[in-house]
C-alpha positions as semicolon CSV with decimal commas, in nm:
position;residue;x (nm);y (nm);z (nm)
1;L;0,391;-1,278;0,615
2;E;0,487;-1,628;0,497
3;D;0,683;-1,622;0,166
4;T;0,689;-1,882;-0,106
5;N;0,999;-2,049;0,057
6;E;0,779;-2,088;0,377
7;N;0,991;-1,837;0,571
8;I;0,814;-1,594;0,809
9;W;0,868;-1,223;0,771
10;I;0,805;-1,003;1,079
11;A;0,765;-0,627;1,100
12;S;0,806;-0,482;1,463
13;D;0,958;-0,197;1,646
14;K;1,299;-0,373;1,610
15;G;1,275;-0,354;1,226
16;I;1,225;-0,623;0,969
17;H;1,324;-0,986;1,049
18;R;1,290;-1,315;0,862
19;L;1,246;-1,643;1,048
20;Q;1,412;-1,929;0,853
21;T;1,168;-2,201;0,934
22;S;1,401;-2,485;0,832
23;T;1,654;-2,388;1,097
24;G;1,466;-2,156;1,339
25;K;1,719;-1,890;1,281
26;V;1,593;-1,528;1,289
27;I;1,777;-1,300;1,036
28;E;1,770;-0,922;1,058
29;M;1,678;-0,767;0,722
30;V;1,638;-0,402;0,828
31;S;1,744;-0,272;1,160
32;T;1,571;0,006;1,349
33;S;1,749;-0,048;1,677
34;Q;1,940;0,285;1,656
35;S;1,618;0,497;1,642
36;P;1,301;0,432;1,834
37;R;1,099;0,639;1,580
38;H;1,176;0,393;1,307
39;F;0,991;0,058;1,315
40;G;0,869;-0,216;1,069
41;R;0,535;-0,123;0,942
42;F;0,394;-0,337;0,658
43;L;0,495;-0,650;0,456
44;S;0,366;-0,770;0,120
45;Q;0,461;-1,029;-0,155
46;D;0,410;-0,943;-0,523
47;K;0,339;-1,175;-0,811
48;N;0,705;-1,206;-0,887
49;N;0,753;-1,334;-0,519
50;R;0,945;-1,023;-0,425
51;I;0,901;-0,912;-0,055
52;W;0,813;-0,550;-0,010
53;T;0,874;-0,404;0,342
54;S;0,791;-0,074;0,484
55;V;0,983;0,094;0,767
56;V;0,861;0,412;0,918
57;G;1,095;0,699;0,847
58;K;1,326;0,476;0,631
59;G;1,122;0,391;0,328
60;I;1,042;0,084;0,125
61;F;1,285;-0,213;0,089
62;V;1,232;-0,476;-0,181
63;Y;1,390;-0,822;-0,163
64;N;1,413;-1,102;-0,420
65;Q;1,361;-1,475;-0,371
66;Q;1,729;-1,514;-0,263
67;Y;1,667;-1,243;0,011
68;E;1,889;-0,996;-0,149
69;L;1,792;-0,635;-0,136
70;I;1,721;-0,531;-0,496
71;Q;1,542;-0,189;-0,463
72;T;1,458;0,086;-0,228
73;Y;1,198;0,358;-0,259
74;L;1,121;0,688;-0,072
75;T;1,425;0,659;0,152
76;E;1,466;1,043;0,151
77;E;1,110;1,096;0,279
78;T;1,183;1,057;0,655
79;N;0,824;1,141;0,769
80;L;0,661;0,859;0,578
81;Q;0,454;0,593;0,750
82;I;0,360;0,356;0,462
83;R;0,094;0,135;0,596
84;Y;-0,042;-0,018;0,282
85;I;0,141;-0,187;-0,003
86;Y;-0,093;-0,308;-0,275
87;H;-0,004;-0,492;-0,599
88;D;-0,286;-0,440;-0,855
89;A;-0,376;-0,672;-1,144
90;K;-0,219;-0,433;-1,395
91;G;0,126;-0,491;-1,234
92;Y;0,155;-0,166;-1,042
93;T;0,254;-0,133;-0,676
94;W;0,056;0,121;-0,480
95;L;0,190;0,270;-0,150
96;G;-0,047;0,432;0,089
97;D;0,079;0,644;0,373
98;R;-0,077;0,745;0,704
99;N;-0,013;1,116;0,657
100;S;0,164;1,166;0,319
101;G;-0,078;1,033;0,065
102;L;-0,056;0,781;-0,214
103;F;0,231;0,668;-0,449
104;R;0,243;0,433;-0,749
105;V;0,548;0,249;-0,839
106;L;0,607;0,225;-1,222
107;H;0,824;-0,086;-1,237
108;L;0,934;-0,052;-1,605
109;E;1,056;0,299;-1,554
110;D;1,161;0,238;-1,198
111;T;0,998;0,564;-1,089
112;I;0,733;0,672;-0,832
113;V;0,423;0,871;-0,916
114;D;0,324;1,102;-0,629
115;Y;-0,052;1,161;-0,584
116;R;-0,028;1,374;-0,266
117;Q;-0,300;1,623;-0,185
118;G;-0,373;1,868;-0,458
119;R;-0,642;2,068;-0,621
120;D;-0,734;1,865;-0,928
121;S;-0,855;1,516;-1,019
122;T;-0,502;1,378;-1,075
123;T;-0,426;1,400;-0,705
124;L;-0,604;1,321;-0,374
125;E;-0,788;1,576;-0,163
126;N;-0,664;1,406;0,155
127;D;-0,335;1,235;0,237
128;E;-0,445;0,996;0,511
129;I;-0,498;0,661;0,336
130;S;-0,723;0,404;0,516
131;F;-0,718;0,134;0,255
132;I;-0,635;0,033;-0,111
133;T;-0,813;-0,251;-0,283
134;E;-0,935;-0,362;-0,626
135;D;-1,277;-0,493;-0,725
136;Q;-1,365;-0,783;-0,960
137;E;-1,377;-0,541;-1,257
138;G;-1,027;-0,422;-1,194
139;N;-1,131;-0,093;-1,041
140;L;-0,883;0,044;-0,785
141;W;-1,045;0,192;-0,480
142;I;-0,869;0,408;-0,227
143;G;-0,998;0,532;0,108
144;P;-0,845;0,866;0,197
145;D;-0,992;1,018;0,503
146;G;-1,329;1,177;0,440
147;V;-1,395;1,044;0,087
148;L;-1,399;0,734;-0,126
149;V;-1,214;0,744;-0,458
150;R;-1,181;0,516;-0,762
151;Y;-0,875;0,551;-0,976
152;D;-0,937;0,579;-1,354
153;Y;-0,631;0,414;-1,518
154;E;-0,729;0,519;-1,866
155;N;-0,757;0,890;-1,793
156;E;-0,518;0,885;-1,490
157;H;-0,749;1,067;-1,242
158;F;-0,965;1,002;-0,947
159;H;-1,352;0,975;-0,927
160;R;-1,470;1,087;-0,584
161;Y;-1,779;0,936;-0,424
162;E;-1,942;1,082;-0,126
163;H;-2,221;0,949;0,088
164;P;-2,436;1,212;0,285
165;N;-2,404;1,018;0,615
166;A;-2,038;0,898;0,590
167;Q;-1,767;1,114;0,721
168;S;-1,493;0,869;0,638
169;Y;-1,442;0,535;0,482
170;S;-1,234;0,294;0,693
171;S;-1,264;-0,060;0,559
172;F;-1,400;-0,281;0,278
173;A;-1,529;-0,630;0,221
174;F;-1,659;-0,839;-0,075
175;D;-1,986;-1,027;-0,067
176;N;-2,047;-1,368;-0,222
177;S;-2,137;-1,214;-0,558
178;G;-1,805;-1,007;-0,555
179;K;-1,965;-0,684;-0,490
180;I;-1,758;-0,448;-0,288
181;W;-1,890;-0,288;0,029
182;F;-1,719;0,000;0,217
183;G;-1,738;0,037;0,602
184;T;-1,766;0,390;0,734
185;Y;-1,752;0,555;1,066
186;A;-1,943;0,859;1,205
187;G;-2,280;0,740;1,089
188;G;-2,256;0,609;0,734
189;G;-2,263;0,228;0,807
190;L;-2,218;0,010;0,496
191;V;-2,202;0,169;0,155
192;S;-2,180;0,020;-0,199
193;V;-2,118;0,206;-0,514
194;D;-2,282;0,103;-0,842
């Protein structure tokens, strides 16, 4: 990830590092050298130019433009493997985990909403998140394993979409008109939702 100061952020099995391009110096931001099960997973920059970093088994670390650690999230959740950090148009940050579901950061309250697997429309029915994205109308789409869901901000619940030939949704792309298409595996091909 290249930040607004033209420095390069790197997530690796050694942690999170920042390459200061003006000097060529590599600066360690989060170390994982003491534990081989911890490694840098995902990097993202929000509209306020804060850098969000995910470290497996350690949580989320957020840095300001001066590279100061200003916030941590989910540091007690040692089994998390956050692999998606998405900043939506409404100003929320969404965190998608490989095995532990979906979380939304409420910045004003400095809290996390947990949408892990449940039995009603306010939670997901599967905790393995394949992607998080937003379409041109501002709809948030999430790909938990086995189903496609759209989050309804107004009513705070998930609408599930199922395709008879798709066992799981793995990716997305936008065509020239802005319409979103979802890639599936195990027979579904490309799917769009009207």
